[in-house]
Amino acid sequence: MKKALVTVAGITAITGVASQAFASEYNVKSGDTLWAIAQENGTSVDALKALNNLDGDLILVGQKLNVEDTKTYTVKKGDTLKSIASQFDLTVGDLMNWNNLTSDIIEVGTELKLTAPESNGEVKAETSDVQTVTQTAAPVEAPVTTSEATQTYEAPAQQSYTQANEAPAQGSYTQANEAPAQQSYKAPARSYNTPVNGNIAQIANSVAAGKSYVYGANSATAVDCSAFAQQVLAAQGKSIPRTTYAQMAAGTRVSTPQAGDLVFFNGGSHVGVYIGNGQMIDALNPSEGIGQRAVSYVNGTVDGYYRF
């Protein structure tokens, strides 16, 4: 595996919250050159230029560079499916399914696919992962209480959003920062029945209902911080990438946050769904789980608010 590409100190200031960036990213530091970065990461200057669409040798401090194509991975000595899945924020099941593996035994030199294969542009949703969102909650400005939770939102039967790489053709929303159809990330297919104009806090609480925090998880029962944010936006009919760093890259940074924006912390190591009035709902860690808390509750720095 290549050398550390994102500094640990800058992304683990939150207790119990781990980085979700792929090991293929490099953050340019003062004094760096393309040649030095290529040497450090076992690649070439031409490969770095091609991978990052660079026309020349100029790079800027703080710029994030991809140093390898994460669509595939070549197995190295000591690798296991579990270690590879953890490195790229995937599951062992994903790797086995995408590479037609019948066991977890892998050989050195084997090239593994890190994205789901295309199938006529369609992603089928598994029945077990379909979750109907109904929730009672208080207005955004105050935490949810039993006495205030009197309004129930149920989605019309015909309104269903499938979380895939792009929105259904008949959707009425417009996603300004939607990734190209051939983007490399693949979100698990999932359907949420809820009005797109519903209260953001109610939608987020609905998605959180019955779930626990598990690092690297993205299912109907367990999520980590970026998976929770992805599921909440999917409930509004918006498709975003799986990891915090990819989400920041896909969103538009705004100076005046609104309910429904995502707020990122500590270099992109954590994300929450902003619901207004300085509050957010996030999947923080295994001990504190998923819940509503002040943005200032998270230790460290706020990187900014991003809109999708």
mmCIF file of C-alpha atoms in Angstrom:
data_model
loop_
_atom_site.group_PDB
_atom_site.id
_atom_site.type_symbol
_atom_site.label_atom_id
_atom_site.label_comp_id
_atom_site.label_asym_id
_atom_site.label_seq_id
_atom_site.Cartn_x
_atom_site.Cartn_y
_atom_site.Cartn_z
ATOM 1 C CA MET A 1 0.000 0.000 0.000
ATOM 2 C CA LYS A 2 1.272 3.460 -0.792
ATOM 3 C CA LYS A 3 2.513 5.848 1.853
ATOM 4 C CA ALA A 4 0.096 7.905 3.938
ATOM 5 C CA LEU A 5 -1.578 10.432 1.682
ATOM 6 C CA VAL A 6 -3.704 12.352 4.156
ATOM 7 C CA THR A 7 -2.226 13.414 7.483
ATOM 8 C CA VAL A 8 -3.717 11.581 10.427
ATOM 9 C CA ALA A 9 -3.334 14.479 12.860
ATOM 10 C CA GLY A 10 -5.561 16.746 10.827
ATOM 11 C CA ILE A 11 -8.448 14.321 10.485
ATOM 12 C CA THR A 12 -8.753 12.515 13.788
ATOM 13 C CA ALA A 13 -9.421 15.458 16.110
ATOM 14 C CA ILE A 14 -12.903 14.092 16.767
ATOM 15 C CA THR A 15 -12.884 11.229 19.252
ATOM 16 C CA GLY A 16 -14.220 8.070 17.621
ATOM 17 C CA VAL A 17 -14.526 9.584 14.117
ATOM 18 C CA ALA A 18 -12.136 8.124 11.543
ATOM 19 C CA SER A 19 -11.112 9.421 8.117
ATOM 20 C CA GLN A 20 -13.063 8.161 5.143
ATOM 21 C CA ALA A 21 -10.770 9.384 2.369
ATOM 22 C CA PHE A 22 -9.369 6.852 -0.064
ATOM 23 C CA ALA A 23 -5.647 6.250 0.148
ATOM 24 C CA SER A 24 -5.428 7.527 -3.439
ATOM 25 C CA GLU A 25 -5.576 11.237 -2.470
ATOM 26 C CA TYR A 26 -2.592 13.448 -1.741
ATOM 27 C CA ASN A 27 -2.791 16.929 -0.186
ATOM 28 C CA VAL A 28 -0.122 19.211 -1.728
ATOM 29 C CA LYS A 29 2.236 20.759 0.846
ATOM 30 C CA SER A 30 4.682 23.636 0.653
ATOM 31 C CA GLY A 31 7.748 22.627 -1.361
ATOM 32 C CA ASP A 32 6.044 19.746 -3.183
ATOM 33 C CA THR A 33 6.584 19.128 -6.903
ATOM 34 C CA LEU A 34 4.834 16.713 -9.241
ATOM 35 C CA TRP A 35 8.104 14.807 -9.591
ATOM 36 C CA ALA A 36 8.525 14.412 -5.812
ATOM 37 C CA ILE A 37 4.904 13.341 -5.357
ATOM 38 C CA ALA A 38 5.228 10.816 -8.201
ATOM 39 C CA GLN A 39 8.418 9.357 -6.664
ATOM 40 C CA GLU A 40 6.859 9.110 -3.209
ATOM 41 C CA ASN A 41 3.786 7.293 -4.494
ATOM 42 C CA GLY A 42 5.375 4.986 -7.038
ATOM 43 C CA THR A 43 3.947 6.614 -10.156
ATOM 44 C CA SER A 44 5.034 9.034 -12.885
ATOM 45 C CA VAL A 45 4.578 12.744 -13.568
ATOM 46 C CA ASP A 46 2.690 11.947 -16.787
ATOM 47 C CA ALA A 47 0.374 9.575 -14.903
ATOM 48 C CA LEU A 48 -0.354 12.251 -12.272
ATOM 49 C CA LYS A 49 -1.121 14.812 -14.986
ATOM 50 C CA ALA A 50 -3.450 12.443 -16.803
ATOM 51 C CA LEU A 51 -5.233 11.356 -13.618
ATOM 52 C CA ASN A 52 -5.766 14.964 -12.452
ATOM 53 C CA ASN A 53 -6.326 16.619 -15.881
ATOM 54 C CA LEU A 54 -3.295 18.879 -15.441
ATOM 55 C CA ASP A 55 -1.999 20.841 -18.441
ATOM 56 C CA GLY A 56 1.300 21.804 -16.835
ATOM 57 C CA ASP A 57 3.526 21.235 -13.800
ATOM 58 C CA LEU A 58 1.971 23.959 -11.630
ATOM 59 C CA ILE A 59 0.385 22.720 -8.380
ATOM 60 C CA LEU A 60 -0.892 24.725 -5.402
ATOM 61 C CA VAL A 61 -0.483 24.220 -1.656
ATOM 62 C CA GLY A 62 -3.647 22.580 -0.322
ATOM 63 C CA GLN A 63 -4.595 21.137 -3.709
ATOM 64 C CA LYS A 64 -5.818 17.527 -3.556
ATOM 65 C CA LEU A 65 -4.315 15.198 -6.154
ATOM 66 C CA ASN A 66 -5.358 11.686 -7.087
ATOM 67 C CA VAL A 67 -2.250 9.511 -7.157
ATOM 68 C CA GLU A 68 -3.790 6.302 -8.431
ATOM 69 C CA ASP A 69 -6.917 5.182 -10.257
ATOM 70 C CA THR A 70 -9.182 3.653 -7.617
ATOM 71 C CA LYS A 71 -11.374 1.855 -10.140
ATOM 72 C CA THR A 72 -9.062 -1.158 -9.774
ATOM 73 C CA TYR A 73 -6.546 -2.437 -7.231
ATOM 74 C CA THR A 74 -3.701 -4.942 -7.707
ATOM 75 C CA VAL A 75 -3.342 -7.360 -4.796
ATOM 76 C CA LYS A 76 -0.033 -7.107 -2.918
ATOM 77 C CA LYS A 77 1.658 -9.479 -0.506
ATOM 78 C CA GLY A 78 -0.105 -9.438 2.861
ATOM 79 C CA ASP A 79 -3.392 -8.083 1.472
ATOM 80 C CA THR A 80 -6.746 -9.587 2.447
ATOM 81 C CA LEU A 81 -10.207 -8.801 1.121
ATOM 82 C CA LYS A 82 -11.001 -7.252 4.492
ATOM 83 C CA SER A 83 -7.955 -4.946 4.458
ATOM 84 C CA ILE A 84 -8.604 -3.881 0.850
ATOM 85 C CA ALA A 85 -12.299 -3.232 1.562
ATOM 86 C CA SER A 86 -11.379 -1.133 4.614
ATOM 87 C CA GLN A 87 -8.791 0.848 2.634
ATOM 88 C CA PHE A 88 -11.317 1.880 -0.017
ATOM 89 C CA ASP A 89 -14.375 2.232 2.252
ATOM 90 C CA LEU A 90 -16.084 -0.822 0.747
ATOM 91 C CA THR A 91 -17.365 -4.131 2.090
ATOM 92 C CA VAL A 92 -15.974 -7.611 1.524
ATOM 93 C CA GLY A 93 -19.316 -8.491 -0.058
ATOM 94 C CA ASP A 94 -18.906 -5.661 -2.582
ATOM 95 C CA LEU A 95 -15.475 -6.909 -3.644
ATOM 96 C CA MET A 96 -16.663 -10.524 -3.946
ATOM 97 C CA ASN A 97 -19.753 -9.579 -5.949
ATOM 98 C CA TRP A 98 -18.008 -7.127 -8.280
ATOM 99 C CA ASN A 99 -15.150 -9.588 -8.992
ATOM 100 C CA ASN A 100 -17.197 -12.836 -9.110
ATOM 101 C CA LEU A 101 -15.264 -14.312 -6.182
ATOM 102 C CA THR A 102 -16.575 -17.461 -4.506
ATOM 103 C CA SER A 103 -14.185 -17.329 -1.542
ATOM 104 C CA ASP A 104 -12.081 -14.757 0.303
ATOM 105 C CA ILE A 105 -8.819 -16.240 -0.953
ATOM 106 C CA ILE A 106 -6.958 -13.840 -3.278
ATOM 107 C CA GLU A 107 -3.619 -14.161 -5.044
ATOM 108 C CA VAL A 108 -0.842 -11.586 -5.255
ATOM 109 C CA GLY A 109 -1.041 -9.753 -8.579
ATOM 110 C CA THR A 110 -4.800 -10.180 -8.996
ATOM 111 C CA GLU A 111 -6.487 -7.003 -10.247
ATOM 112 C CA LEU A 112 -9.704 -6.317 -8.335
ATOM 113 C CA LYS A 113 -12.522 -4.033 -9.493
ATOM 114 C CA LEU A 114 -13.369 -1.339 -6.930
ATOM 115 C CA THR A 115 -16.643 -0.225 -8.513
ATOM 116 C CA ALA A 116 -19.802 -2.081 -9.436
ATOM 117 C CA PRO A 117 -19.951 -3.144 -13.103
ATOM 118 C CA GLU A 118 -22.235 -1.157 -15.378
ATOM 119 C CA SER A 119 -25.452 -2.952 -16.318
ATOM 120 C CA ASN A 120 -27.198 -1.040 -19.120
ATOM 121 C CA GLY A 121 -27.107 2.083 -16.948
ATOM 122 C CA GLU A 122 -29.525 0.576 -14.417
ATOM 123 C CA VAL A 123 -29.018 -0.120 -10.729
ATOM 124 C CA LYS A 124 -31.517 -2.516 -9.206
ATOM 125 C CA ALA A 125 -32.657 -1.798 -5.693
ATOM 126 C CA GLU A 126 -32.704 -4.753 -3.313
ATOM 127 C CA THR A 127 -36.056 -5.277 -1.693
ATOM 128 C CA SER A 128 -34.493 -5.714 1.721
ATOM 129 C CA ASP A 129 -32.888 -2.277 1.511
ATOM 130 C CA VAL A 130 -36.080 -0.362 0.711
ATOM 131 C CA GLN A 131 -37.068 1.808 3.621
ATOM 132 C CA THR A 132 -40.266 3.839 3.900
ATOM 133 C CA VAL A 133 -39.655 7.050 5.778
ATOM 134 C CA THR A 134 -42.421 8.253 8.105
ATOM 135 C CA GLN A 135 -41.614 10.415 11.075
ATOM 136 C CA THR A 136 -43.156 12.822 13.549
ATOM 137 C CA ALA A 137 -40.973 15.667 14.677
ATOM 138 C CA ALA A 138 -40.829 19.238 15.948
ATOM 139 C CA PRO A 139 -39.928 22.284 13.802
ATOM 140 C CA VAL A 140 -36.293 22.784 12.818
ATOM 141 C CA GLU A 141 -35.667 25.516 15.389
ATOM 142 C CA ALA A 142 -36.098 23.235 18.412
ATOM 143 C CA PRO A 143 -35.124 19.643 19.304
ATOM 144 C CA VAL A 144 -37.793 17.022 18.774
ATOM 145 C CA THR A 145 -39.962 16.369 21.813
ATOM 146 C CA THR A 146 -42.797 13.919 22.388
ATOM 147 C CA SER A 147 -45.378 16.663 22.960
ATOM 148 C CA GLU A 148 -44.490 18.517 19.761
ATOM 149 C CA ALA A 149 -44.232 15.513 17.444
ATOM 150 C CA THR A 150 -47.764 15.526 16.113
ATOM 151 C CA GLN A 151 -47.405 15.865 12.369
ATOM 152 C CA THR A 152 -46.908 12.719 10.285
ATOM 153 C CA TYR A 153 -45.421 12.827 6.798
ATOM 154 C CA GLU A 154 -46.146 9.947 4.453
ATOM 155 C CA ALA A 155 -44.910 9.935 0.889
ATOM 156 C CA PRO A 156 -47.381 9.333 -1.957
ATOM 157 C CA ALA A 157 -47.099 5.757 -3.201
ATOM 158 C CA GLN A 158 -45.983 6.908 -6.620
ATOM 159 C CA GLN A 159 -43.148 9.132 -5.357
ATOM 160 C CA SER A 160 -40.014 7.044 -5.033
ATOM 161 C CA TYR A 161 -36.404 7.997 -5.408
ATOM 162 C CA THR A 162 -33.788 5.383 -6.221
ATOM 163 C CA GLN A 163 -30.364 6.203 -4.857
ATOM 164 C CA ALA A 164 -28.011 5.503 -7.719
ATOM 165 C CA ASN A 165 -25.521 7.459 -9.762
ATOM 166 C CA GLU A 166 -28.205 9.686 -11.252
ATOM 167 C CA ALA A 167 -31.793 10.663 -10.508
ATOM 168 C CA PRO A 168 -34.751 8.965 -12.289
ATOM 169 C CA ALA A 169 -35.611 10.598 -15.613
ATOM 170 C CA GLN A 170 -39.042 11.667 -14.352
ATOM 171 C CA GLY A 171 -37.737 13.459 -11.230
ATOM 172 C CA SER A 172 -38.747 17.094 -10.884
ATOM 173 C CA TYR A 173 -35.681 18.351 -9.042
ATOM 174 C CA THR A 174 -32.494 19.723 -10.633
ATOM 175 C CA GLN A 175 -29.136 18.801 -9.162
ATOM 176 C CA ALA A 176 -26.627 21.486 -10.124
ATOM 177 C CA ASN A 177 -23.564 19.505 -9.093
ATOM 178 C CA GLU A 178 -24.610 16.062 -10.314
ATOM 179 C CA ALA A 179 -21.627 13.914 -11.248
ATOM 180 C CA PRO A 180 -21.318 12.606 -14.848
ATOM 181 C CA ALA A 181 -23.158 9.393 -15.677
ATOM 182 C CA GLN A 182 -19.863 7.503 -15.844
ATOM 183 C CA GLN A 183 -18.633 8.596 -12.386
ATOM 184 C CA SER A 184 -16.736 5.957 -10.489
ATOM 185 C CA TYR A 185 -18.553 5.880 -7.157
ATOM 186 C CA LYS A 186 -21.515 3.529 -6.692
ATOM 187 C CA ALA A 187 -23.967 4.206 -3.887
ATOM 188 C CA PRO A 188 -26.028 1.218 -2.671
ATOM 189 C CA ALA A 189 -29.396 1.248 -4.399
ATOM 190 C CA ARG A 190 -32.082 2.317 -1.962
ATOM 191 C CA SER A 191 -35.535 3.900 -2.164
ATOM 192 C CA TYR A 192 -36.985 6.465 0.251
ATOM 193 C CA ASN A 193 -40.640 7.463 0.070
ATOM 194 C CA THR A 194 -40.826 11.029 1.351
ATOM 195 C CA PRO A 195 -41.792 14.471 -0.009
ATOM 196 C CA VAL A 196 -38.808 16.391 -1.381
ATOM 197 C CA ASN A 197 -40.186 19.564 0.193
ATOM 198 C CA GLY A 198 -40.567 17.981 3.634
ATOM 199 C CA ASN A 199 -38.947 19.384 6.733
ATOM 200 C CA ILE A 200 -35.218 18.568 6.669
ATOM 201 C CA ALA A 201 -35.084 17.702 10.373
ATOM 202 C CA GLN A 202 -38.009 15.345 10.000
ATOM 203 C CA ILE A 203 -36.449 13.646 6.989
ATOM 204 C CA ALA A 204 -33.079 13.266 8.754
ATOM 205 C CA ASN A 205 -34.698 11.896 11.907
ATOM 206 C CA SER A 206 -36.717 9.488 9.786
ATOM 207 C CA VAL A 207 -33.595 8.183 8.057
ATOM 208 C CA ALA A 208 -31.850 7.873 11.451
ATOM 209 C CA ALA A 209 -34.710 5.911 13.038
ATOM 210 C CA GLY A 210 -33.626 2.410 14.052
ATOM 211 C CA LYS A 211 -30.033 2.835 12.869
ATOM 212 C CA SER A 212 -26.762 2.598 14.806
ATOM 213 C CA TYR A 213 -23.288 3.980 14.043
ATOM 214 C CA VAL A 214 -20.856 1.467 12.526
ATOM 215 C CA TYR A 215 -17.717 2.713 10.758
ATOM 216 C CA GLY A 216 -17.832 1.860 7.042
ATOM 217 C CA ALA A 217 -21.485 0.729 7.173
ATOM 218 C CA ASN A 218 -24.170 1.871 4.744
ATOM 219 C CA SER A 219 -27.378 -0.120 5.220
ATOM 220 C CA ALA A 220 -30.916 0.073 6.544
ATOM 221 C CA THR A 221 -29.698 -0.613 10.094
ATOM 222 C CA ALA A 222 -26.159 0.818 10.346
ATOM 223 C CA VAL A 223 -24.322 3.840 8.895
ATOM 224 C CA ASP A 224 -21.261 5.996 9.391
ATOM 225 C CA CYS A 225 -21.283 9.787 9.027
ATOM 226 C CA SER A 226 -20.942 10.018 5.226
ATOM 227 C CA ALA A 227 -23.366 7.145 4.618
ATOM 228 C CA PHE A 228 -25.968 8.888 6.803
ATOM 229 C CA ALA A 229 -25.532 12.163 4.871
ATOM 230 C CA GLN A 230 -25.815 10.250 1.597
ATOM 231 C CA GLN A 231 -29.043 8.555 2.723
ATOM 232 C CA VAL A 232 -30.624 11.835 3.918
ATOM 233 C CA LEU A 233 -29.953 13.525 0.569
ATOM 234 C CA ALA A 234 -31.214 10.428 -1.244
ATOM 235 C CA ALA A 235 -34.459 10.844 0.713
ATOM 236 C CA GLN A 236 -34.722 14.254 -0.967
ATOM 237 C CA GLY A 237 -34.023 12.796 -4.408
ATOM 238 C CA LYS A 238 -30.361 13.847 -4.533
ATOM 239 C CA SER A 239 -27.490 11.483 -5.378
ATOM 240 C CA ILE A 240 -24.089 12.264 -3.820
ATOM 241 C CA PRO A 241 -20.818 10.299 -3.471
ATOM 242 C CA ARG A 242 -20.159 7.880 -0.600
ATOM 243 C CA THR A 243 -17.145 9.401 1.200
ATOM 244 C CA THR A 244 -16.737 12.754 2.947
ATOM 245 C CA TYR A 245 -13.960 13.971 0.644
ATOM 246 C CA ALA A 246 -15.852 13.059 -2.525
ATOM 247 C CA GLN A 247 -18.963 14.739 -1.104
ATOM 248 C CA MET A 248 -17.047 17.980 -0.462
ATOM 249 C CA ALA A 249 -15.697 17.882 -4.024
ATOM 250 C CA ALA A 250 -19.195 17.396 -5.499
ATOM 251 C CA GLY A 251 -20.958 20.106 -3.450
ATOM 252 C CA THR A 252 -20.931 23.894 -3.761
ATOM 253 C CA ARG A 253 -19.513 25.731 -0.728
ATOM 254 C CA VAL A 254 -21.851 28.431 0.600
ATOM 255 C CA SER A 255 -21.258 31.271 3.047
ATOM 256 C CA THR A 256 -24.839 31.409 4.341
ATOM 257 C CA PRO A 257 -25.955 27.905 5.323
ATOM 258 C CA GLN A 258 -29.525 26.705 4.967
ATOM 259 C CA ALA A 259 -31.329 23.656 6.294
ATOM 260 C CA GLY A 260 -30.398 20.714 4.100
ATOM 261 C CA ASP A 261 -26.752 21.765 3.519
ATOM 262 C CA LEU A 262 -23.963 19.448 4.642
ATOM 263 C CA VAL A 263 -21.414 20.734 7.190
ATOM 264 C CA PHE A 264 -17.882 19.269 7.175
ATOM 265 C CA PHE A 265 -15.298 19.198 9.974
ATOM 266 C CA ASN A 266 -11.563 18.799 10.535
ATOM 267 C CA GLY A 267 -10.280 18.576 6.989
ATOM 268 C CA GLY A 268 -13.257 16.549 5.809
ATOM 269 C CA SER A 269 -13.063 13.719 8.345
ATOM 270 C CA HIS A 270 -16.666 14.189 9.527
ATOM 271 C CA VAL A 271 -19.959 15.419 8.062
ATOM 272 C CA GLY A 272 -23.404 16.288 9.430
ATOM 273 C CA VAL A 273 -26.746 17.382 7.953
ATOM 274 C CA TYR A 274 -27.423 21.020 8.878
ATOM 275 C CA ILE A 275 -31.036 21.645 9.981
ATOM 276 C CA GLY A 276 -30.801 25.369 10.827
ATOM 277 C CA ASN A 277 -30.398 27.454 13.986
ATOM 278 C CA GLY A 278 -26.837 26.163 14.558
ATOM 279 C CA GLN A 279 -28.080 22.564 14.820
ATOM 280 C CA MET A 280 -27.306 19.435 12.806
ATOM 281 C CA ILE A 281 -28.123 15.727 12.784
ATOM 282 C CA ASP A 282 -25.156 13.418 12.316
ATOM 283 C CA ALA A 283 -23.772 9.938 12.875
ATOM 284 C CA LEU A 284 -20.946 10.821 15.253
ATOM 285 C CA ASN A 285 -19.403 7.642 16.668
ATOM 286 C CA PRO A 286 -20.358 4.268 18.204
ATOM 287 C CA SER A 287 -20.821 5.679 21.723
ATOM 288 C CA GLU A 288 -22.869 8.784 20.830
ATOM 289 C CA GLY A 289 -24.598 7.324 17.784
ATOM 290 C CA ILE A 290 -26.913 9.293 15.487
ATOM 291 C CA GLY A 291 -28.705 12.342 16.822
ATOM 292 C CA GLN A 292 -29.317 16.067 16.859
ATOM 293 C CA ARG A 293 -26.618 18.288 18.356
ATOM 294 C CA ALA A 294 -25.130 21.754 17.945
ATOM 295 C CA VAL A 295 -22.555 22.215 15.172
ATOM 296 C CA SER A 296 -20.218 23.552 17.887
ATOM 297 C CA TYR A 297 -20.467 20.224 19.756
ATOM 298 C CA VAL A 298 -17.850 18.621 17.480
ATOM 299 C CA ASN A 299 -14.274 19.254 18.586
ATOM 300 C CA GLY A 300 -11.952 20.873 16.041
ATOM 301 C CA THR A 301 -12.736 23.141 13.106
ATOM 302 C CA VAL A 302 -15.653 23.589 10.713
ATOM 303 C CA ASP A 303 -14.427 23.328 7.103
ATOM 304 C CA GLY A 304 -17.603 24.834 5.667
ATOM 305 C CA TYR A 305 -21.164 24.257 4.468
ATOM 306 C CA TYR A 306 -21.839 22.649 1.096
ATOM 307 C CA ARG A 307 -25.040 22.617 -0.967
ATOM 308 C CA PHE A 308 -26.239 19.986 -3.439
#
